[in-house]
Amino acid sequence: MSVFDFTSLSPDLILDGIESIGLQVDSGLLALNSYENRVYQFHDEDKVKYVTKIYRPQRWSKAQIQEEHDFAFELADEELPIVAPLKFSGQSLFEHQGYYFAIYPCRGGRIFEVDNLDHLEWMGRFIGRIHAVAGKSPFQTRPIYSKEESLIQARDIIKASAFVPQYIENAFYTILEQVIELACQQYQPKDEIRLHGDCHAGNILWTDDGPHFVDLDDCRMGPAIQDLWMMLSGDRQQQTLQLDTLLMGYEEFYEFDTKQFALIESLRTMRVVNYMAWLCKRWQDPAFPHSFPWFNTQRYWEEQVLMLKEQMSALQQPPLTLMP
């Protein structure tokens, strides 16, 4: 089974796996929006709704997945609104026919409004509480944010894919190398802690009781600002106000070092370069051409040259500062 291979994952295999841990499925499987893993909603004979997540083969080790679960349990024990996996006979991670999977309670919500300052302050408190727990001990098996993985290895994946059109290769790789060089110089993190790792609006569900995360699939070690910067949007003045609002809530529970503001643009660079590499790496998964039809077109790569030039400019700007 390769890193990309979900081809043998049939509905019958999924249902057999679920029923092997004692749940009786009384519905079909409703596919939910997920690319890296496979996620399905179902209900049991008592009409209780659940979600099962089937992990992409070979992406995480068993120990790394279990550490994700244990982190979720640790946060839930502190009454943080994390949707942790359910345990059956004291176990949360299961294997069936070569696939690791977990069962979660079904939780809904609406999209987090990034331009709502009340919501931002609430999110700041929420993440501050998470980091107060996360800062107590490090991960043992989960990875750490690194420029080697997110920039150097990502660049090599893009090159090996041969997806960049020949006529634009020189322009693309010239600006890519410049951006990577500057981002590598700027990314000098300190005081790395356990993180949610992918804390953007799409991964936050909002209810009348506030925000919650549905899982921690990308959790890893890194600087605290990684869980904050993706909630910033708009121009520099707007982002300054948003950051000030986030930290107003955050520092009620956990101290923040404002020197980490200098990491924002290098982290953004790591994200955009790694995203290109991710699409290249996953393109042979049939779900990707269907979900990302604009990728691997001439227009896409032309737009990436422009995006990298804009990112180069952003890297050359002074870091954000808090409002006086």
Tab-separated table of C-alpha atoms in Angstrom:
chain	number	residue	atom	x	y	z
A	1	MET	CA	0.000	0.000	0.000
A	2	SER	CA	1.596	3.286	-1.098
A	3	VAL	CA	1.411	6.674	0.610
A	4	PHE	CA	-1.309	7.675	-1.855
A	5	ASP	CA	-3.322	4.501	-1.844
A	6	PHE	CA	-6.963	4.580	-0.829
A	7	THR	CA	-7.972	2.449	-3.823
A	8	SER	CA	-8.790	-0.625	-1.746
A	9	LEU	CA	-10.888	1.406	0.701
A	10	SER	CA	-14.435	0.310	-0.115
A	11	PRO	CA	-17.679	1.079	1.773
A	12	ASP	CA	-17.861	-2.552	2.862
A	13	LEU	CA	-14.317	-2.418	4.251
A	14	ILE	CA	-15.135	0.762	6.192
A	15	LEU	CA	-18.352	-0.686	7.582
A	16	ASP	CA	-16.619	-3.921	8.555
A	17	GLY	CA	-13.971	-1.897	10.380
A	18	ILE	CA	-16.553	0.150	12.282
A	19	GLU	CA	-18.540	-2.925	13.250
A	20	SER	CA	-15.363	-4.741	14.336
A	21	ILE	CA	-15.148	-2.407	17.354
A	22	GLY	CA	-18.761	-3.004	18.391
A	23	LEU	CA	-20.715	-0.236	16.650
A	24	GLN	CA	-23.715	-1.291	14.589
A	25	VAL	CA	-24.091	0.986	11.565
A	26	ASP	CA	-27.687	1.710	10.559
A	27	SER	CA	-27.110	4.126	7.662
A	28	GLY	CA	-25.004	4.682	4.619
A	29	LEU	CA	-21.673	6.497	4.706
A	30	LEU	CA	-21.824	10.224	3.970
A	31	ALA	CA	-18.450	11.458	2.692
A	32	LEU	CA	-17.296	14.677	4.381
A	33	ASN	CA	-14.864	17.242	3.042
A	34	SER	CA	-11.351	15.900	3.579
A	35	TYR	CA	-8.413	15.443	1.219
A	36	GLU	CA	-5.535	14.135	3.294
A	37	ASN	CA	-7.643	11.467	4.984
A	38	ARG	CA	-11.038	9.928	4.285
A	39	VAL	CA	-13.860	11.025	6.599
A	40	TYR	CA	-17.432	9.716	6.689
A	41	GLN	CA	-20.534	10.409	8.767
A	42	PHE	CA	-22.914	7.641	9.782
A	43	HIS	CA	-25.416	6.803	12.508
A	44	ASP	CA	-25.911	3.686	14.564
A	45	GLU	CA	-29.069	1.714	15.348
A	46	ASP	CA	-29.977	4.265	18.045
A	47	LYS	CA	-29.729	7.096	15.456
A	48	VAL	CA	-26.651	8.531	17.180
A	49	LYS	CA	-24.432	10.290	14.629
A	50	TYR	CA	-20.726	9.554	14.441
A	51	VAL	CA	-17.801	10.406	12.188
A	52	THR	CA	-15.070	7.965	11.236
A	53	LYS	CA	-11.667	9.148	10.056
A	54	ILE	CA	-9.508	6.775	8.023
A	55	TYR	CA	-5.906	7.945	8.107
A	56	ARG	CA	-3.865	8.215	4.913
A	57	PRO	CA	-1.558	5.185	4.828
A	58	GLN	CA	2.068	5.817	5.783
A	59	ARG	CA	1.581	9.517	6.510
A	60	TRP	CA	1.734	9.133	10.300
A	61	SER	CA	3.029	6.230	12.365
A	62	LYS	CA	0.776	4.514	14.863
A	63	ALA	CA	2.661	6.243	17.695
A	64	GLN	CA	2.212	9.673	16.054
A	65	ILE	CA	-1.525	9.173	15.613
A	66	GLN	CA	-1.874	7.987	19.190
A	67	GLU	CA	0.015	11.064	20.375
A	68	GLU	CA	-2.504	13.224	18.468
A	69	HIS	CA	-5.323	11.410	20.298
A	70	ASP	CA	-3.612	11.740	23.670
A	71	PHE	CA	-3.182	15.485	23.123
A	72	ALA	CA	-6.903	15.763	22.352
A	73	PHE	CA	-7.757	13.859	25.544
A	74	GLU	CA	-5.426	16.085	27.563
A	75	LEU	CA	-7.146	19.218	26.231
A	76	ALA	CA	-10.631	17.743	26.717
A	77	ASP	CA	-9.750	16.882	30.334
A	78	GLU	CA	-9.130	20.616	30.832
A	79	GLU	CA	-12.661	21.262	29.498
A	80	LEU	CA	-11.427	22.763	26.244
A	81	PRO	CA	-13.879	22.408	23.333
A	82	ILE	CA	-11.850	19.868	21.365
A	83	VAL	CA	-13.764	17.052	19.694
A	84	ALA	CA	-11.651	14.129	20.887
A	85	PRO	CA	-11.929	10.604	19.459
A	86	LEU	CA	-14.137	8.134	21.256
A	87	LYS	CA	-12.765	5.179	23.144
A	88	PHE	CA	-14.057	1.635	22.770
A	89	SER	CA	-12.768	-0.862	25.333
A	90	GLY	CA	-10.278	1.787	26.411
A	91	GLN	CA	-8.843	2.239	22.900
A	92	SER	CA	-9.191	5.161	20.470
A	93	LEU	CA	-7.080	4.036	17.491
A	94	PHE	CA	-7.997	0.968	15.473
A	95	GLU	CA	-6.652	-0.895	12.449
A	96	HIS	CA	-8.586	-2.823	9.831
A	97	GLN	CA	-7.167	-4.290	6.632
A	98	GLY	CA	-4.090	-2.081	6.815
A	99	TYR	CA	-5.926	1.188	7.526
A	100	TYR	CA	-5.794	3.069	10.834
A	101	PHE	CA	-9.097	4.667	11.816
A	102	ALA	CA	-10.840	6.436	14.674
A	103	ILE	CA	-14.426	7.255	15.633
A	104	TYR	CA	-15.545	10.740	16.666
A	105	PRO	CA	-18.834	12.166	17.914
A	106	CYS	CA	-20.547	14.189	15.184
A	107	ARG	CA	-20.320	17.910	15.926
A	108	GLY	CA	-21.496	20.711	13.672
A	109	GLY	CA	-21.185	24.454	13.583
A	110	ARG	CA	-20.839	27.441	11.326
A	111	ILE	CA	-17.713	28.980	9.855
A	112	PHE	CA	-15.660	31.253	12.076
A	113	GLU	CA	-15.990	34.930	11.059
A	114	VAL	CA	-12.407	36.215	10.808
A	115	ASP	CA	-13.580	39.841	10.583
A	116	ASN	CA	-15.627	39.592	13.801
A	117	LEU	CA	-13.477	41.131	16.569
A	118	ASP	CA	-15.567	39.552	19.328
A	119	HIS	CA	-14.960	36.154	17.754
A	120	LEU	CA	-11.263	36.907	17.407
A	121	GLU	CA	-10.917	37.784	21.083
A	122	TRP	CA	-12.793	34.590	21.946
A	123	MET	CA	-10.413	32.620	19.696
A	124	GLY	CA	-7.470	34.302	21.391
A	125	ARG	CA	-8.712	33.074	24.783
A	126	PHE	CA	-9.340	29.615	23.339
A	127	ILE	CA	-5.870	29.271	21.834
A	128	GLY	CA	-4.273	30.758	24.927
A	129	ARG	CA	-5.944	28.047	26.991
A	130	ILE	CA	-4.757	25.386	24.537
A	131	HIS	CA	-1.191	26.661	24.671
A	132	ALA	CA	-1.255	26.842	28.460
A	133	VAL	CA	-1.806	23.074	28.424
A	134	ALA	CA	0.405	22.430	25.392
A	135	GLY	CA	3.363	24.264	26.907
A	136	LYS	CA	3.589	21.858	29.833
A	137	SER	CA	5.366	19.103	27.890
A	138	PRO	CA	6.604	18.433	24.335
A	139	PHE	CA	5.511	15.906	21.755
A	140	GLN	CA	7.723	12.833	21.647
A	141	THR	CA	6.924	11.501	18.160
A	142	ARG	CA	5.087	14.247	16.261
A	143	PRO	CA	7.241	16.366	13.909
A	144	ILE	CA	8.433	19.937	14.363
A	145	TYR	CA	7.907	22.863	11.982
A	146	SER	CA	11.099	23.088	9.962
A	147	LYS	CA	12.309	25.074	6.994
A	148	GLU	CA	14.048	21.921	5.775
A	149	GLU	CA	10.720	20.104	5.343
A	150	SER	CA	8.456	23.005	4.382
A	151	LEU	CA	10.872	24.840	2.075
A	152	ILE	CA	13.861	22.759	0.941
A	153	GLN	CA	12.138	19.375	0.668
A	154	ALA	CA	9.009	21.044	-0.707
A	155	ARG	CA	11.058	22.720	-3.447
A	156	ASP	CA	12.605	19.356	-4.334
A	157	ILE	CA	9.160	17.748	-4.566
A	158	ILE	CA	7.985	20.483	-6.948
A	159	LYS	CA	11.075	20.013	-9.123
A	160	ALA	CA	10.742	16.240	-9.185
A	161	SER	CA	7.092	16.485	-10.234
A	162	ALA	CA	8.009	18.210	-13.529
A	163	PHE	CA	4.651	20.012	-13.366
A	164	VAL	CA	6.062	23.514	-13.844
A	165	PRO	CA	5.685	24.348	-17.569
A	166	GLN	CA	9.041	24.586	-19.345
A	167	TYR	CA	8.445	28.111	-20.661
A	168	ILE	CA	8.050	29.464	-17.111
A	169	GLU	CA	10.606	27.304	-15.260
A	170	ASN	CA	13.316	29.957	-15.120
A	171	ALA	CA	11.028	32.685	-13.782
A	172	PHE	CA	9.356	30.329	-11.300
A	173	TYR	CA	12.478	28.737	-9.821
A	174	THR	CA	14.387	32.026	-9.709
A	175	ILE	CA	11.793	33.708	-7.495
A	176	LEU	CA	11.182	30.488	-5.545
A	177	GLU	CA	14.874	30.231	-4.608
A	178	GLN	CA	14.964	33.895	-3.580
A	179	VAL	CA	11.896	33.515	-1.396
A	180	ILE	CA	13.204	30.325	0.201
A	181	GLU	CA	16.588	31.885	0.949
A	182	LEU	CA	15.059	34.910	2.678
A	183	ALA	CA	12.464	32.851	4.580
A	184	CYS	CA	15.195	30.491	5.820
A	185	GLN	CA	17.159	33.485	7.115
A	186	GLN	CA	14.130	34.873	8.935
A	187	TYR	CA	12.787	31.656	10.447
A	188	GLN	CA	14.676	31.409	13.732
A	189	PRO	CA	12.080	30.140	16.225
A	190	LYS	CA	12.502	29.822	19.984
A	191	ASP	CA	10.324	28.365	22.729
A	192	GLU	CA	8.529	25.806	20.536
A	193	ILE	CA	5.451	24.178	22.042
A	194	ARG	CA	2.773	21.701	21.011
A	195	LEU	CA	0.403	23.286	18.481
A	196	HIS	CA	-2.886	22.671	16.749
A	197	GLY	CA	-0.785	23.273	13.665
A	198	ASP	CA	-3.423	24.144	11.047
A	199	CYS	CA	-5.406	26.851	12.794
A	200	HIS	CA	-7.265	28.599	9.980
A	201	ALA	CA	-10.931	29.589	9.728
A	202	GLY	CA	-11.905	26.447	7.812
A	203	ASN	CA	-10.808	24.246	10.716
A	204	ILE	CA	-12.810	26.155	13.329
A	205	LEU	CA	-16.509	25.508	13.844
A	206	TRP	CA	-18.601	28.042	15.718
A	207	THR	CA	-21.715	27.458	17.796
A	208	ASP	CA	-23.703	29.636	20.192
A	209	ASP	CA	-21.366	28.301	22.912
A	210	GLY	CA	-18.258	29.413	21.044
A	211	PRO	CA	-15.559	27.771	18.888
A	212	HIS	CA	-14.347	24.212	18.693
A	213	PHE	CA	-11.858	22.210	16.661
A	214	VAL	CA	-12.920	18.904	15.189
A	215	ASP	CA	-9.490	17.226	15.228
A	216	LEU	CA	-5.753	17.734	15.570
A	217	ASP	CA	-4.515	15.939	12.468
A	218	ASP	CA	-1.702	18.433	11.814
A	219	CYS	CA	-0.556	18.952	15.394
A	220	ARG	CA	3.199	19.313	15.838
A	221	MET	CA	5.839	21.325	17.653
A	222	GLY	CA	6.453	24.939	16.665
A	223	PRO	CA	6.286	28.605	17.698
A	224	ALA	CA	3.024	29.813	19.263
A	225	ILE	CA	2.464	32.394	16.505
A	226	GLN	CA	1.746	29.521	14.070
A	227	ASP	CA	-1.650	29.026	15.729
A	228	LEU	CA	-2.476	32.737	15.449
A	229	TRP	CA	-1.228	34.215	12.178
A	230	MET	CA	-3.623	32.351	9.861
A	231	MET	CA	-6.540	34.201	11.439
A	232	LEU	CA	-5.175	37.517	10.181
A	233	SER	CA	-6.562	39.048	6.992
A	234	GLY	CA	-6.749	42.347	5.134
A	235	ASP	CA	-4.166	45.119	4.993
A	236	ARG	CA	-1.454	45.853	7.550
A	237	GLN	CA	-3.672	48.118	9.654
A	238	GLN	CA	-6.449	45.520	9.781
A	239	GLN	CA	-4.014	42.736	10.682
A	240	THR	CA	-2.518	44.862	13.452
A	241	LEU	CA	-5.980	45.367	14.969
A	242	GLN	CA	-6.784	41.663	14.613
A	243	LEU	CA	-3.502	40.608	16.210
A	244	ASP	CA	-4.031	43.049	19.072
A	245	THR	CA	-7.519	41.608	19.611
A	246	LEU	CA	-6.304	37.995	19.509
A	247	LEU	CA	-3.583	38.661	22.054
A	248	MET	CA	-5.991	40.530	24.333
A	249	GLY	CA	-7.753	37.205	24.865
A	250	TYR	CA	-4.683	34.979	24.526
A	251	GLU	CA	-2.647	36.611	27.288
A	252	GLU	CA	-5.410	36.083	29.821
A	253	PHE	CA	-4.145	32.483	29.883
A	254	TYR	CA	-0.651	32.296	28.372
A	255	GLU	CA	2.234	34.703	27.935
A	256	PHE	CA	3.164	35.629	24.366
A	257	ASP	CA	6.575	36.796	23.148
A	258	THR	CA	5.964	39.562	20.593
A	259	LYS	CA	9.352	38.825	19.009
A	260	GLN	CA	7.520	35.971	17.290
A	261	PHE	CA	5.807	38.522	15.023
A	262	ALA	CA	9.034	38.403	12.986
A	263	LEU	CA	8.228	34.768	12.101
A	264	ILE	CA	4.840	35.424	10.471
A	265	GLU	CA	5.971	35.965	6.885
A	266	SER	CA	8.478	33.115	6.951
A	267	LEU	CA	5.730	30.823	8.268
A	268	ARG	CA	3.413	32.085	5.535
A	269	THR	CA	6.123	31.308	2.979
A	270	MET	CA	6.541	27.814	4.399
A	271	ARG	CA	2.806	27.286	4.073
A	272	VAL	CA	2.431	28.452	0.462
A	273	VAL	CA	5.513	26.581	-0.798
A	274	ASN	CA	4.535	23.437	1.086
A	275	TYR	CA	0.993	23.710	-0.326
A	276	MET	CA	2.319	23.637	-3.893
A	277	ALA	CA	4.449	20.614	-3.019
A	278	TRP	CA	1.492	18.903	-1.339
A	279	LEU	CA	-0.594	19.193	-4.514
A	280	CYS	CA	2.294	17.854	-6.597
A	281	LYS	CA	2.813	14.947	-4.202
A	282	ARG	CA	-0.854	14.006	-3.977
A	283	TRP	CA	-1.837	14.526	-7.608
A	284	GLN	CA	-2.035	10.812	-8.384
A	285	ASP	CA	-4.724	10.421	-5.702
A	286	PRO	CA	-7.966	10.446	-7.790
A	287	ALA	CA	-9.619	12.809	-5.297
A	288	PHE	CA	-7.171	15.594	-6.115
A	289	PRO	CA	-7.761	16.177	-9.862
A	290	HIS	CA	-11.468	16.142	-9.070
A	291	SER	CA	-11.189	18.637	-6.197
A	292	PHE	CA	-8.423	20.869	-7.576
A	293	PRO	CA	-9.092	21.044	-11.349
A	294	TRP	CA	-7.210	24.360	-11.613
A	295	PHE	CA	-3.936	22.806	-10.460
A	296	ASN	CA	-1.322	21.779	-13.021
A	297	THR	CA	-2.506	24.325	-15.586
A	298	GLN	CA	-0.358	27.023	-17.189
A	299	ARG	CA	-2.446	29.693	-15.520
A	300	TYR	CA	-1.897	28.168	-12.093
A	301	TRP	CA	1.906	28.255	-12.380
A	302	GLU	CA	1.861	31.769	-13.809
A	303	GLU	CA	-0.163	32.861	-10.782
A	304	GLN	CA	2.352	31.187	-8.469
A	305	VAL	CA	5.139	33.339	-9.911
A	306	LEU	CA	3.115	36.452	-9.090
A	307	MET	CA	2.220	35.120	-5.641
A	308	LEU	CA	5.884	34.396	-4.856
A	309	LYS	CA	6.882	37.917	-5.943
A	310	GLU	CA	4.251	39.324	-3.567
A	311	GLN	CA	5.545	37.062	-0.817
A	312	MET	CA	9.092	38.254	-1.466
A	313	SER	CA	7.877	41.807	-0.943
A	314	ALA	CA	6.087	40.805	2.272
A	315	LEU	CA	9.266	39.161	3.609
A	316	GLN	CA	11.111	42.443	3.070
A	317	GLN	CA	8.631	44.474	5.122
A	318	PRO	CA	9.174	45.116	8.847
A	319	PRO	CA	7.238	42.765	11.148
A	320	LEU	CA	3.814	43.689	12.468
A	321	THR	CA	3.740	45.531	15.773
A	322	LEU	CA	0.990	45.934	18.337
A	323	MET	CA	-1.146	49.057	18.375
A	324	PRO	CA	0.273	51.836	20.607
